[in-house]
Every structure is written in C-alpha cells, then in structure tokens.
Amino acid sequence: MKHTKVKDLLKSTTTLQEVNAKGWVRTFRNNQFIALNDGSTLNNIQCVVDFENTPDEILKRITTGAAVSVTGELVESKGAGQTYEIQVKKIEILGDSDPDKFPMQPKKHSLEFLRENAHLRVRTNAFGAIMRVRSVLAFAVHSYFQKKGFVYVNTPVITGADAEGAGEMFQVTSLPMDKLPKNEEGAIDYKKDFFGKHTNLTVSGQLEAETYAMALGQVYTFGPTFRAENSNTSRHLAEFWMIEPEVAFNDLNDNMDLAEDFIQYVIKYTMDKCGDDLKFLEGRLLEEEKSKPQAERSELALLDKLNFVLENNFKRVSYTEAIDILRNSTPNKKKKFNYIINEWGADLQSEHERFLVEKHFKCPVILFDYPANIKAFYMRLNEDGKTVRAMDILFPGIGEIVGGSQREERYDVLVEKMKVLGIDEEELSWYLDTRRFGSAVHSGFGLGFERLVLFVTGMTNIRDVIPFPRTPGNAEF
Ligand code: 4AD
Ligand code: MG
C-alpha cells in the first residue's frame, strides 16, 4: 500500500477505512499516542496504538527519532489540537533510534547546539519550517521572473575574471600544493594549472549576466556565490545564494521598481503558501524576544512585519540626504556610533543603515546615488561627476538586502574608470564587447537569498537559514 503524506491526511474531509503513513516519531506518550511527522507539514499526525494488542518488544522500539510505518483507520479525533488521527492496526519499525543517544530530544535546544547538529536539526519544528519556507521562496523567485518573461541564466561558478571587486575570492586550483610549479621569474606557473590560468570561485554572476541581457533583454541568475572575507557576523556567509536580474533598457528608477515589486511578490507568494510554518515561526520569535530587553524587541510580530512590507512603498532616499540625516542624528552627535559620520563621502556601516531603517524611517529604504569612489567600477556615473547610479535596499533587522545599479554603458567612460582603478582591460575585454557592440542603458541588482530568508522567517542568524552554513573556520558536513 502506498503511504499518504501527513499533510494530506490532516486535510482529509472524510474518515478513511485504511491509510498508511510513514515518518519519524516525534514523541510517544502513555505507551499509546505517537506524534508522527514526515516533513510534509509542520503538523504531526496523532497515531493511537492499540497497546494491549501490540507486543512489548515493538512498543519499546517506538522512540523519539525512530522511523515507522503505521497502517490503520483515519478517524475523527476526540483529542484537542487535531481533526483526524490514525487508529493504528499495524505498526512496523523501519529504523530504530536509540532514545538515549538521539540528540534531537523533544525539548528546547539552543540554536548553537542545533548548528553543531545541522544534519539533524531539520528534524525539529523550527528548522523544518525554515527549510520549507526557503524552498517556497526559491520557487517564488523563479515564478516571478518566468511570469515576466525573464530568461534564467546559469553563470559559471568557476571564473577567470577576478576584477569585479565584490569581495575576497577563493582560489580554484588542481596544482599540487607541496610542489607548486614555478615560472622563470620564480612565481607560481598558472599555465600549468587546470585551466591554464589563475581561477577563483565567483563572487557574482553579474558581468556574465550583462552579456546575456544584451541579447535576451531580461535575464536572471540564481546560484551560489562565494566570498572569502573574514566576516564573522550574523549576516555573512562564505557561500551564499544570490539572485541577479539584469535588464536591457532599464534605468535606475526601473531597477528600483523591479526590485520592490519582486520582493513584495515573493513575500506575498510565501505567505499564501506557508501559513502554518510562518505562524509557528512568529510564535518562536515572540518567545525568543521575551528574553530580550524591551528596547531591542521588534515592534511588530512577524506576520505584521511581512504585511507591512507588502503594504508600504519602500522609502527612496539619496545617499546625500541620508548623510545629512545621519550627521544630525542623536547617536552621531552623542558619539554612539562606532564610526562617526563627519562628511559626505563616508562609507555607510551597518550601524548607520540600521539606524536609517529601524529608527529614522521605520520602513524598508532604498538608498541611491552613492559616491563613485565607494562603489564598483561598472556603475553609471551621474552628471555631477562624483556620484554613481547605485542603489542599496536596506531592511529592518537585516541591513543591506539588495545591492545594484544602472551600469555604465558608455565605452569611453568605462575604460577610463578601469584605468584609474588599475583594472586590466585585456582581462575584461569580453565584458567591454557589450559596450563596443550595440551598447545600451541597462540595470540590475543582486539580492542575497539567505538575507531574504532571514527576513521572512524572523530568524536572526544567517547560519540558521541555509542547510549547511560555510563561515570562517567552519565547513562541517
Ligand atoms: O552588494 P553585492 O556585493 O552586489 C553584487 O555582488 C552585485 N554584483 C550585484 C548586482 O548588481 N548584480 O551583493 C549583493 C547582495 C547583498 O546586498 C547581500 O544581500 C548579499 O548579496 N551578500 C551576502 N549575503 C550573505 N553573505 C555574504 N557574505 C554576502 N555578501 C553579499
Ligand atoms: Mg553591496
């Protein structure tokens, strides 16, 4: 008999003579009530075991974590908390679990403990919910762009271009570390390396995506990216997933409209599909916040916060306006910021971004027109000659969630900028071809997928929203 998913059993509209369910025992109470979970939903199905007619040998093996198959009648439940339950006629232990050794005991575990057990933490309610939400969000990303006629492009993970400057890179090599070949100058001879040149893991698919936008019009990437920065924060991963749309003929305003519409769509889509999981995560967050001082608690519950993003436009503020606000802010005057903002041109730290979003505007903010010298070489220079058409989207509790820009489409201006920054023209010749042949205004952005999952799930550490996080000093599993 084919087993039925717990999700479908709980949604049943009638009682059923015989059903089969397979899953893992969450708890077994009074030698009679199994809470069975199969991952299809947050909710367990209660399975009532006929303990008088079940051998002791079997009852002893129904322990937290064990895999079981139960067959029986689906009946309306008399107990509180569930509509249907299974009156078990036959139970089979598929895989035993030693109750004294199984780390995921039915009690509250710290997030640190769960991180050390990342291969088992998904068997808890919270991580099951987070990973289902993550999956639905990923699908929503594709749904949004596909509906709008964007082409999904898979840009390379291994790249020979290391000029973007988005972050420190991980080198990819097959050279023997203990016997590195040297050239005549005594330097490492990368001609002997696998690709015949020095290569890295990509920090972004943007430059390749731009070449595709210049033919297909609207494209997006969604793949893993790698940064070897030593940032041990709750918002940085060494391996994370990024979504990068790139659109021909879009200027910076179109780019902001796209980003805002996109974010609102994926959040709405996920709220529609993941009601139970998000309600659970909202409760988890409320619990967690009880242990925090009043001032640090968020003013809105999770679902209200998500609705707020759907119902309110993102506030669009120029870098110059933001600097004025920050310069005159209380934490700046009282020297409460670690980095005091004195003048125009200062790079914004996350403390400043969070002040703007959480204290000043109290809504998502799009900052635009940044000073050219704190942004990447490919951003479109404004007529003022000192700012570029960059935009960062800042979210409450997260800080920067999106970074993007209108691209410099003028060949001469771009080459001049590369010269100033010492970027090798030869190496990026293929990129410059987009400006040599049929160049056009175009724009795009990158959204850090895990930062989005953080926001939607209300989790606070980015290590808790990716199955197996990679961070400095940590590549377990
Ligand atoms: O601002 P970034 O560096 O922009 C780019 O890479 C551009 N090439 C994007 C583009 O225009 N196509 O990164 C984009 C986003 C950030 O806003 C942040 O959400 C996320 O990627 N991000 C990280 N997420 C997790 N861990 C890290 N170490 C991250 N670095 C960036
Ligand atoms: Mg950025």
Coordinates of C-alpha atoms and ligand atoms in Angstrom, one line a residue:
M1 CA 0.0 0.0 0.0
K2 CA 1.3 3.5 -1.0
H3 CA 1.7 5.8 2.0
T4 CA -0.1 9.1 2.2
K5 CA 1.6 12.3 3.2
V6 CA 0.7 13.5 6.7
K7 CA -0.2 16.9 5.2
D8 CA -2.9 15.2 3.0
L9 CA -4.2 13.0 5.8
L10 CA -4.7 16.0 8.1
K11 CA -6.5 17.8 5.2
S12 CA -8.9 14.9 4.6
T13 CA -12.6 15.7 4.5
T14 CA -13.8 12.2 5.3
T15 CA -12.8 9.3 7.5
L16 CA -10.9 6.5 5.7
Q17 CA -11.0 2.8 6.2
E18 CA -7.4 2.1 5.7
V19 CA -4.4 4.5 5.3
N20 CA -0.7 4.1 5.6
A21 CA 1.7 6.8 6.9
K22 CA 5.4 6.8 7.1
G23 CA 7.6 9.2 9.1
W24 CA 9.6 9.8 12.2
V25 CA 8.3 9.6 15.8
R26 CA 8.5 13.0 17.5
T27 CA 7.1 11.8 20.8
F28 CA 5.4 8.7 22.2
R29 CA 3.1 9.4 25.2
N30 CA 1.5 6.9 27.6
N31 CA 2.6 3.9 25.6
Q32 CA -0.3 4.9 23.3
F33 CA 0.0 8.2 21.4
I34 CA 2.6 8.7 18.6
A35 CA 3.1 12.2 17.3
L36 CA 4.3 11.3 13.8
N37 CA 6.0 13.8 11.4
D38 CA 7.0 13.2 7.9
G39 CA 8.2 16.7 6.9
S40 CA 5.3 17.4 4.5
T41 CA 3.9 19.8 7.1
L42 CA 4.8 21.3 10.4
N43 CA 1.9 19.4 12.0
N44 CA 2.2 15.9 13.3
I45 CA -0.5 13.3 12.9
Q46 CA -1.5 11.5 16.1
C47 CA -1.4 7.7 15.8
V48 CA -3.2 5.8 18.5
V49 CA -1.6 2.5 19.2
D50 CA -3.6 -0.4 20.5
F51 CA -1.1 -1.1 23.2
E52 CA -2.9 -4.1 24.7
N53 CA -2.6 -6.0 21.4
T54 CA 0.9 -4.7 20.4
P55 CA 3.9 -6.8 21.7
D56 CA 6.0 -5.1 24.3
E57 CA 9.0 -5.7 22.0
I58 CA 7.5 -3.3 19.4
L59 CA 6.2 -0.7 21.9
K60 CA 9.8 -0.4 23.3
R61 CA 11.1 0.5 19.9
I62 CA 8.7 3.3 19.3
T63 CA 11.1 6.0 20.5
T64 CA 11.7 9.7 19.5
G65 CA 13.5 9.7 16.2
A66 CA 12.6 6.2 15.1
A67 CA 11.2 5.8 11.5
V68 CA 7.9 3.9 11.5
S69 CA 5.2 2.9 9.1
V70 CA 1.7 2.8 10.5
T71 CA -1.4 1.4 8.9
G72 CA -4.9 1.9 10.2
E73 CA -8.1 3.8 10.1
L74 CA -8.3 7.5 9.7
V75 CA -10.9 8.7 12.2
E76 CA -12.1 12.0 13.6
S77 CA -10.0 12.8 16.6
K78 CA -11.6 13.3 20.0
G79 CA -8.5 14.9 21.4
A80 CA -7.8 18.6 21.1
G81 CA -5.5 20.0 18.5
Q82 CA -6.1 17.8 15.5
T83 CA -9.1 17.0 13.3
Y84 CA -8.0 13.5 12.3
E85 CA -5.9 10.7 13.8
I86 CA -4.9 7.2 12.9
Q87 CA -6.2 4.3 14.9
V88 CA -3.3 2.0 14.3
K89 CA -3.9 -1.6 13.2
K90 CA -0.4 -2.4 12.2
I91 CA 2.9 -0.7 13.1
E92 CA 6.3 -1.5 11.6
I93 CA 9.6 -0.1 12.9
L94 CA 11.5 0.9 9.8
G95 CA 14.6 2.2 11.6
D96 CA 15.3 2.2 15.4
S97 CA 16.6 5.3 17.2
D98 CA 18.4 4.9 20.5
P99 CA 16.5 7.3 22.7
D100 CA 19.5 7.9 25.0
K101 CA 21.7 8.9 22.1
F102 CA 19.4 10.7 19.7
P103 CA 20.4 14.4 20.0
M104 CA 17.0 15.9 19.0
Q105 CA 15.2 15.3 22.2
P106 CA 11.7 16.6 22.5
K107 CA 12.7 19.7 24.4
K108 CA 14.0 23.2 23.6
H109 CA 17.6 23.2 22.2
S110 CA 19.8 26.2 21.8
L111 CA 20.4 27.4 18.2
E112 CA 24.1 26.9 18.8
F113 CA 23.6 23.2 19.8
L114 CA 21.4 22.8 16.7
R115 CA 24.1 24.3 14.4
E116 CA 26.5 21.7 15.6
N117 CA 24.0 19.1 14.6
A118 CA 23.0 20.7 11.3
H119 CA 22.3 17.2 9.8
L120 CA 19.7 16.5 12.4
R121 CA 18.3 20.0 13.3
V122 CA 16.0 19.8 10.3
R123 CA 14.1 17.2 12.4
T124 CA 12.9 20.0 14.7
N125 CA 9.8 22.1 14.1
A126 CA 11.7 25.3 13.6
F127 CA 14.2 24.0 11.1
G128 CA 11.5 22.0 9.2
A129 CA 9.5 25.3 8.9
I130 CA 12.5 27.4 7.9
M131 CA 13.6 25.0 5.2
R132 CA 10.1 24.6 3.7
V133 CA 9.8 28.4 3.7
R134 CA 13.2 28.6 2.0
S135 CA 12.1 26.2 -0.7
V136 CA 8.9 28.0 -1.4
L137 CA 10.8 31.4 -1.6
A138 CA 13.1 29.9 -4.1
F139 CA 10.2 28.7 -6.2
A140 CA 8.6 32.2 -5.9
V141 CA 11.8 33.7 -7.3
H142 CA 11.5 31.6 -10.5
S143 CA 7.8 32.1 -10.6
Y144 CA 8.2 35.9 -10.6
F145 CA 10.8 36.1 -13.3
Q146 CA 9.3 33.4 -15.5
K147 CA 5.9 35.1 -15.4
K148 CA 7.6 38.3 -16.6
G149 CA 9.4 36.6 -19.4
F150 CA 12.9 36.7 -18.0
V151 CA 15.4 34.0 -19.1
Y152 CA 17.1 32.1 -16.4
V153 CA 20.9 32.1 -17.0
N154 CA 23.4 29.8 -15.3
T155 CA 26.6 31.8 -14.9
P156 CA 29.8 30.0 -14.2
V157 CA 30.8 29.1 -10.6
I158 CA 34.5 28.9 -11.6
T159 CA 35.7 32.2 -13.1
G160 CA 38.8 33.5 -14.6
A161 CA 37.7 37.1 -14.0
D162 CA 38.6 38.4 -10.6
A163 CA 38.1 42.1 -11.3
E164 CA 34.7 42.8 -10.0
G165 CA 35.9 43.7 -6.6
A166 CA 32.8 42.5 -4.8
G167 CA 34.9 40.6 -2.2
E168 CA 37.9 38.4 -1.4
M169 CA 37.9 35.3 -3.6
F170 CA 38.5 31.5 -3.0
Q171 CA 41.1 30.2 -5.4
V172 CA 40.4 27.1 -7.5
T173 CA 43.4 25.0 -8.5
S174 CA 44.5 21.5 -9.2
L175 CA 48.2 22.3 -8.7
P176 CA 50.0 20.2 -6.1
M177 CA 50.3 22.4 -3.0
D178 CA 53.5 20.8 -1.9
K179 CA 55.2 21.1 -5.4
L180 CA 54.0 24.2 -7.0
P181 CA 55.4 24.7 -10.5
K182 CA 57.4 27.9 -10.9
N183 CA 58.0 30.0 -14.0
E184 CA 61.2 31.7 -15.0
E185 CA 60.6 34.6 -12.6
G186 CA 60.1 32.2 -9.7
A187 CA 56.3 32.9 -9.4
I188 CA 53.7 30.1 -9.5
D189 CA 53.2 29.0 -13.1
Y190 CA 49.4 29.0 -13.5
K191 CA 49.9 28.0 -17.2
K192 CA 50.4 24.5 -15.7
D193 CA 47.1 24.8 -13.7
F194 CA 43.9 23.0 -14.7
F195 CA 42.5 25.9 -16.8
G196 CA 45.9 27.2 -17.9
K197 CA 45.3 30.3 -15.8
H198 CA 44.6 31.5 -12.3
T199 CA 40.9 30.9 -11.4
N200 CA 38.6 31.5 -8.5
L201 CA 35.1 30.8 -7.3
T202 CA 32.7 33.5 -8.4
V203 CA 31.6 36.4 -6.1
S204 CA 28.8 37.3 -8.5
G205 CA 27.3 36.3 -11.9
Q206 CA 26.7 39.9 -12.9
L207 CA 29.3 40.5 -15.5
E208 CA 28.4 37.4 -17.4
A209 CA 24.7 38.1 -16.9
E210 CA 25.2 41.6 -18.5
T211 CA 26.4 39.9 -21.7
Y212 CA 23.2 37.9 -21.8
A213 CA 20.9 40.8 -21.1
M214 CA 22.5 42.5 -24.1
A215 CA 20.9 39.7 -26.3
L216 CA 18.0 38.3 -24.4
G217 CA 16.7 41.5 -22.9
Q218 CA 15.7 40.4 -19.4
V219 CA 17.7 37.7 -17.6
Y220 CA 18.3 36.5 -14.1
T221 CA 20.7 34.2 -12.3
F222 CA 20.1 32.3 -9.1
G223 CA 23.0 30.4 -7.9
P224 CA 25.8 30.0 -5.3
T225 CA 28.4 32.7 -4.8
F226 CA 31.5 32.7 -2.6
R227 CA 33.3 35.3 -0.6
A228 CA 36.4 34.7 1.4
E229 CA 36.0 37.7 3.7
N230 CA 36.7 37.0 7.3
S231 CA 33.4 38.4 8.3
N232 CA 32.2 36.6 11.4
T233 CA 28.8 38.2 11.6
S234 CA 25.2 37.0 11.8
R235 CA 24.6 38.3 8.2
H236 CA 27.6 36.9 6.3
L237 CA 28.3 33.5 4.8
A238 CA 31.3 32.4 2.8
E239 CA 28.9 30.5 0.5
F240 CA 25.6 32.1 -0.2
W241 CA 22.9 32.1 -2.9
M242 CA 22.3 35.2 -4.9
I243 CA 19.6 36.3 -7.4
E244 CA 20.8 38.7 -10.0
P245 CA 18.3 40.1 -12.6
E246 CA 19.8 42.2 -15.4
V247 CA 17.6 44.1 -17.8
A248 CA 18.4 45.9 -21.0
F249 CA 16.9 49.4 -21.4
N250 CA 16.1 49.8 -17.7
D251 CA 17.4 52.8 -15.9
L252 CA 17.9 53.1 -12.1
N253 CA 14.3 54.0 -11.4
D254 CA 13.1 51.0 -13.4
N255 CA 15.6 48.9 -11.4
M256 CA 14.2 50.2 -8.1
D257 CA 10.6 49.5 -9.3
L258 CA 11.6 45.9 -10.3
A259 CA 13.4 45.2 -7.0
E260 CA 10.5 46.4 -4.9
D261 CA 7.9 44.6 -6.9
F262 CA 9.9 41.4 -6.9
I263 CA 10.5 41.4 -3.2
Q264 CA 6.8 42.1 -2.5
Y265 CA 5.8 39.3 -4.8
V266 CA 8.0 36.6 -3.3
I267 CA 6.9 37.5 0.2
K268 CA 3.3 37.5 -0.7
Y269 CA 3.6 34.2 -2.5
T270 CA 5.3 32.6 0.5
M271 CA 2.8 34.0 3.0
D272 CA 0.0 32.4 0.9
K273 CA 1.7 29.0 0.8
C274 CA 3.4 28.7 4.2
G275 CA 0.7 29.9 6.6
D276 CA 1.3 27.2 9.2
D277 CA 5.1 27.5 9.1
L278 CA 5.1 31.3 9.3
K279 CA 2.6 31.2 12.2
F280 CA 4.9 28.8 14.0
L281 CA 8.0 31.0 13.3
E282 CA 6.1 34.0 14.6
G283 CA 5.4 32.3 17.9
R284 CA 9.1 31.2 18.1
L285 CA 10.2 34.7 17.6
L286 CA 7.8 36.1 20.2
E287 CA 9.2 33.5 22.7
E288 CA 12.8 34.4 21.8
E289 CA 12.1 38.1 22.2
K290 CA 10.8 37.7 25.7
S291 CA 14.4 37.2 26.8
K292 CA 15.5 40.5 25.3
P293 CA 15.3 43.9 26.9
Q294 CA 12.2 45.9 25.8
A295 CA 14.2 48.3 23.7
E296 CA 15.6 45.5 21.5
R297 CA 12.3 43.8 20.8
S298 CA 10.8 44.4 17.4
E299 CA 7.6 46.4 17.5
L300 CA 5.8 44.2 15.1
A301 CA 5.1 40.5 15.1
L302 CA 6.5 38.5 12.2
L303 CA 3.4 38.4 10.0
D304 CA 2.6 42.1 10.7
K305 CA 6.2 42.9 9.7
L306 CA 5.8 41.0 6.4
N307 CA 2.4 42.6 5.7
F308 CA 3.9 46.0 6.4
V309 CA 6.5 45.4 3.6
L310 CA 3.7 44.4 1.3
E311 CA 1.5 47.4 2.0
N312 CA 4.1 50.2 2.1
N313 CA 6.3 51.6 -0.6
F314 CA 10.0 51.5 0.1
K315 CA 11.3 54.9 1.0
R316 CA 13.7 56.2 -1.7
V317 CA 16.4 58.4 -0.3
S318 CA 19.6 59.7 -1.9
Y319 CA 23.0 59.0 -0.3
T320 CA 23.4 62.7 0.2
E321 CA 20.1 63.1 2.1
A322 CA 21.0 60.0 4.2
I323 CA 24.3 61.6 5.2
D324 CA 22.5 64.7 6.3
I325 CA 20.1 62.7 8.4
L326 CA 23.0 60.6 9.9
R327 CA 25.2 63.6 10.6
N328 CA 22.4 65.3 12.6
S329 CA 21.2 62.1 14.3
T330 CA 21.4 61.7 18.1
P331 CA 23.7 58.6 18.1
N332 CA 26.1 60.6 15.8
K333 CA 26.1 63.7 18.0
K334 CA 26.4 61.6 21.2
K335 CA 29.2 59.6 19.6
K336 CA 27.2 56.4 20.0
F337 CA 28.1 55.1 16.5
N338 CA 31.4 53.2 16.2
Y339 CA 32.1 55.2 13.0
I340 CA 31.1 58.8 13.4
I341 CA 29.8 60.4 10.2
N342 CA 31.6 63.7 9.6
E343 CA 31.5 64.3 5.9
W344 CA 30.0 63.4 2.6
G345 CA 31.8 60.5 1.0
A346 CA 31.9 58.3 4.1
D347 CA 31.0 54.6 3.5
L348 CA 28.0 53.6 5.5
Q349 CA 28.4 50.9 8.1
S350 CA 25.6 48.5 9.0
E351 CA 25.0 50.6 12.2
H352 CA 24.2 53.5 10.0
E353 CA 22.0 51.5 7.7
R354 CA 20.1 50.1 10.6
F355 CA 19.6 53.5 12.2
L356 CA 18.0 54.8 9.0
V357 CA 15.7 51.8 8.5
E358 CA 14.8 50.9 12.1
K359 CA 14.9 54.3 13.9
H360 CA 14.5 57.0 11.4
F361 CA 12.3 55.9 8.5
K362 CA 10.9 52.7 10.2
C363 CA 10.4 51.1 6.8
P364 CA 12.5 49.5 4.0
V365 CA 14.7 52.1 2.4
I366 CA 16.3 52.3 -1.0
L367 CA 19.5 54.5 -0.9
F368 CA 20.7 55.7 -4.3
D369 CA 23.3 57.9 -5.9
Y370 CA 26.3 56.9 -3.9
P371 CA 29.8 58.5 -4.1
A372 CA 31.6 56.9 -7.1
N373 CA 34.7 56.0 -5.1
I374 CA 33.0 53.7 -2.6
K375 CA 31.2 51.7 -5.3
A376 CA 32.1 49.2 -8.1
F377 CA 33.7 50.3 -11.4
Y378 CA 30.8 49.3 -13.6
M379 CA 28.2 51.7 -12.1
R380 CA 26.9 54.6 -14.3
L381 CA 28.5 57.9 -13.5
N382 CA 26.0 60.7 -12.8
E383 CA 26.2 64.1 -14.5
D384 CA 27.6 65.6 -11.3
G385 CA 30.8 63.6 -12.0
K386 CA 31.1 62.4 -8.4
T387 CA 28.1 60.1 -7.7
V388 CA 27.0 56.8 -9.4
R389 CA 23.6 55.4 -10.1
A390 CA 23.9 52.8 -7.4
M391 CA 21.1 51.5 -5.1
D392 CA 21.2 49.5 -1.9
I393 CA 17.9 48.3 -0.4
L394 CA 18.0 48.2 3.4
F395 CA 15.7 46.1 5.5
P396 CA 14.8 46.3 9.2
G397 CA 16.8 43.7 11.2
I398 CA 18.9 42.8 8.2
G399 CA 20.5 45.9 6.8
E400 CA 21.6 45.6 3.2
I401 CA 19.5 43.0 1.4
V402 CA 20.0 44.2 -2.2
G403 CA 22.9 45.9 -4.0
G404 CA 22.5 47.1 -7.6
S405 CA 23.0 49.8 -10.1
Q406 CA 22.4 51.2 -13.5
R407 CA 25.5 50.1 -15.5
E408 CA 28.0 52.4 -17.2
E409 CA 27.0 51.8 -20.8
R410 CA 29.5 54.4 -22.3
Y411 CA 32.6 52.6 -23.5
D412 CA 35.0 55.5 -23.1
V413 CA 33.8 56.4 -19.6
L414 CA 34.0 52.7 -18.5
V415 CA 37.5 52.3 -19.9
E416 CA 38.7 55.5 -18.2
K417 CA 37.3 54.3 -14.9
M418 CA 39.0 50.9 -15.3
K419 CA 42.3 52.7 -16.0
V420 CA 42.0 54.8 -12.8
L421 CA 41.3 51.7 -10.8
G422 CA 44.1 49.6 -12.4
I423 CA 41.6 47.0 -13.8
D424 CA 43.2 45.0 -16.7
E425 CA 41.3 45.9 -19.9
E426 CA 42.7 42.8 -21.6
E427 CA 41.2 40.5 -19.0
L428 CA 37.8 42.1 -19.2
S429 CA 37.9 42.5 -23.0
W430 CA 34.9 40.2 -23.4
Y431 CA 32.9 42.4 -20.9
L432 CA 33.9 45.5 -22.8
D433 CA 32.5 44.0 -26.0
T434 CA 29.0 44.6 -24.6
R435 CA 29.9 48.3 -24.8
R436 CA 31.6 48.0 -28.2
F437 CA 28.8 46.3 -30.0
G438 CA 25.3 47.7 -29.5
S439 CA 25.7 49.1 -26.0
A440 CA 22.5 50.3 -24.3
V441 CA 21.3 51.6 -21.0
H442 CA 20.8 48.6 -18.6
S443 CA 20.5 47.9 -14.9
G444 CA 20.4 45.1 -12.5
F445 CA 20.8 44.1 -8.8
G446 CA 21.8 41.3 -6.6
L447 CA 19.6 40.0 -3.7
G448 CA 21.2 37.8 -1.1
F449 CA 18.8 34.9 -0.8
E450 CA 19.7 34.0 2.8
R451 CA 19.1 37.6 3.9
L452 CA 15.7 37.3 2.4
V453 CA 15.0 34.0 4.1
L454 CA 16.2 35.6 7.4
F455 CA 13.7 38.4 7.0
V456 CA 10.8 36.2 6.1
T457 CA 11.4 33.6 8.8
G458 CA 12.3 36.1 11.5
M459 CA 15.5 34.3 12.3
T460 CA 18.4 36.4 13.5
N461 CA 21.5 34.4 12.4
I462 CA 22.1 33.7 8.7
R463 CA 23.7 30.3 9.7
D464 CA 20.2 29.2 10.6
V465 CA 18.6 29.7 7.2
I466 CA 20.9 27.7 5.0
P467 CA 21.1 23.9 5.5
F468 CA 24.9 23.6 6.0
P469 CA 26.5 27.1 6.6
R470 CA 30.0 27.8 5.5
T471 CA 31.7 30.5 7.6
P472 CA 35.3 31.2 8.6
G473 CA 36.6 28.1 10.3
N474 CA 33.5 26.1 9.6
A475 CA 32.9 23.7 6.7
E476 CA 31.4 20.7 8.6
F477 CA 29.2 18.3 6.7
Ligands
4AD1 O1 26.2 44.2 -2.9 P1 26.8 43.0 -3.5 O2 28.2 42.7 -3.3 O3 26.5 43.2 -5.1 C1 26.9 42.4 -6.1 O4 27.6 41.4 -6.0 C2 26.5 42.9 -7.4 N1 27.3 42.2 -8.5 C3 25.0 42.6 -7.6 C4 24.5 43.0 -8.9 O5 24.3 44.2 -9.1 N2 24.1 42.1 -9.8 O6 25.9 41.7 -3.1 C5 24.5 41.6 -3.4 C6 23.8 41.1 -2.2 C7 24.0 42.0 -0.9 O7 23.1 43.1 -0.9 C8 23.6 41.0 0.2 O8 22.2 40.8 0.3 C9 24.2 39.7 -0.4 O9 24.3 39.8 -1.8 N3 25.5 39.4 0.2 C10 25.7 38.4 1.1 N4 24.9 37.5 1.7 C11 25.4 36.7 2.6 N5 26.7 36.6 2.9 C12 27.6 37.4 2.3 N6 28.9 37.4 2.6 C13 27.1 38.4 1.4 N7 27.7 39.4 0.6 C14 26.7 39.9 -0.1
MG2 MG 26.6 45.7 -1.6

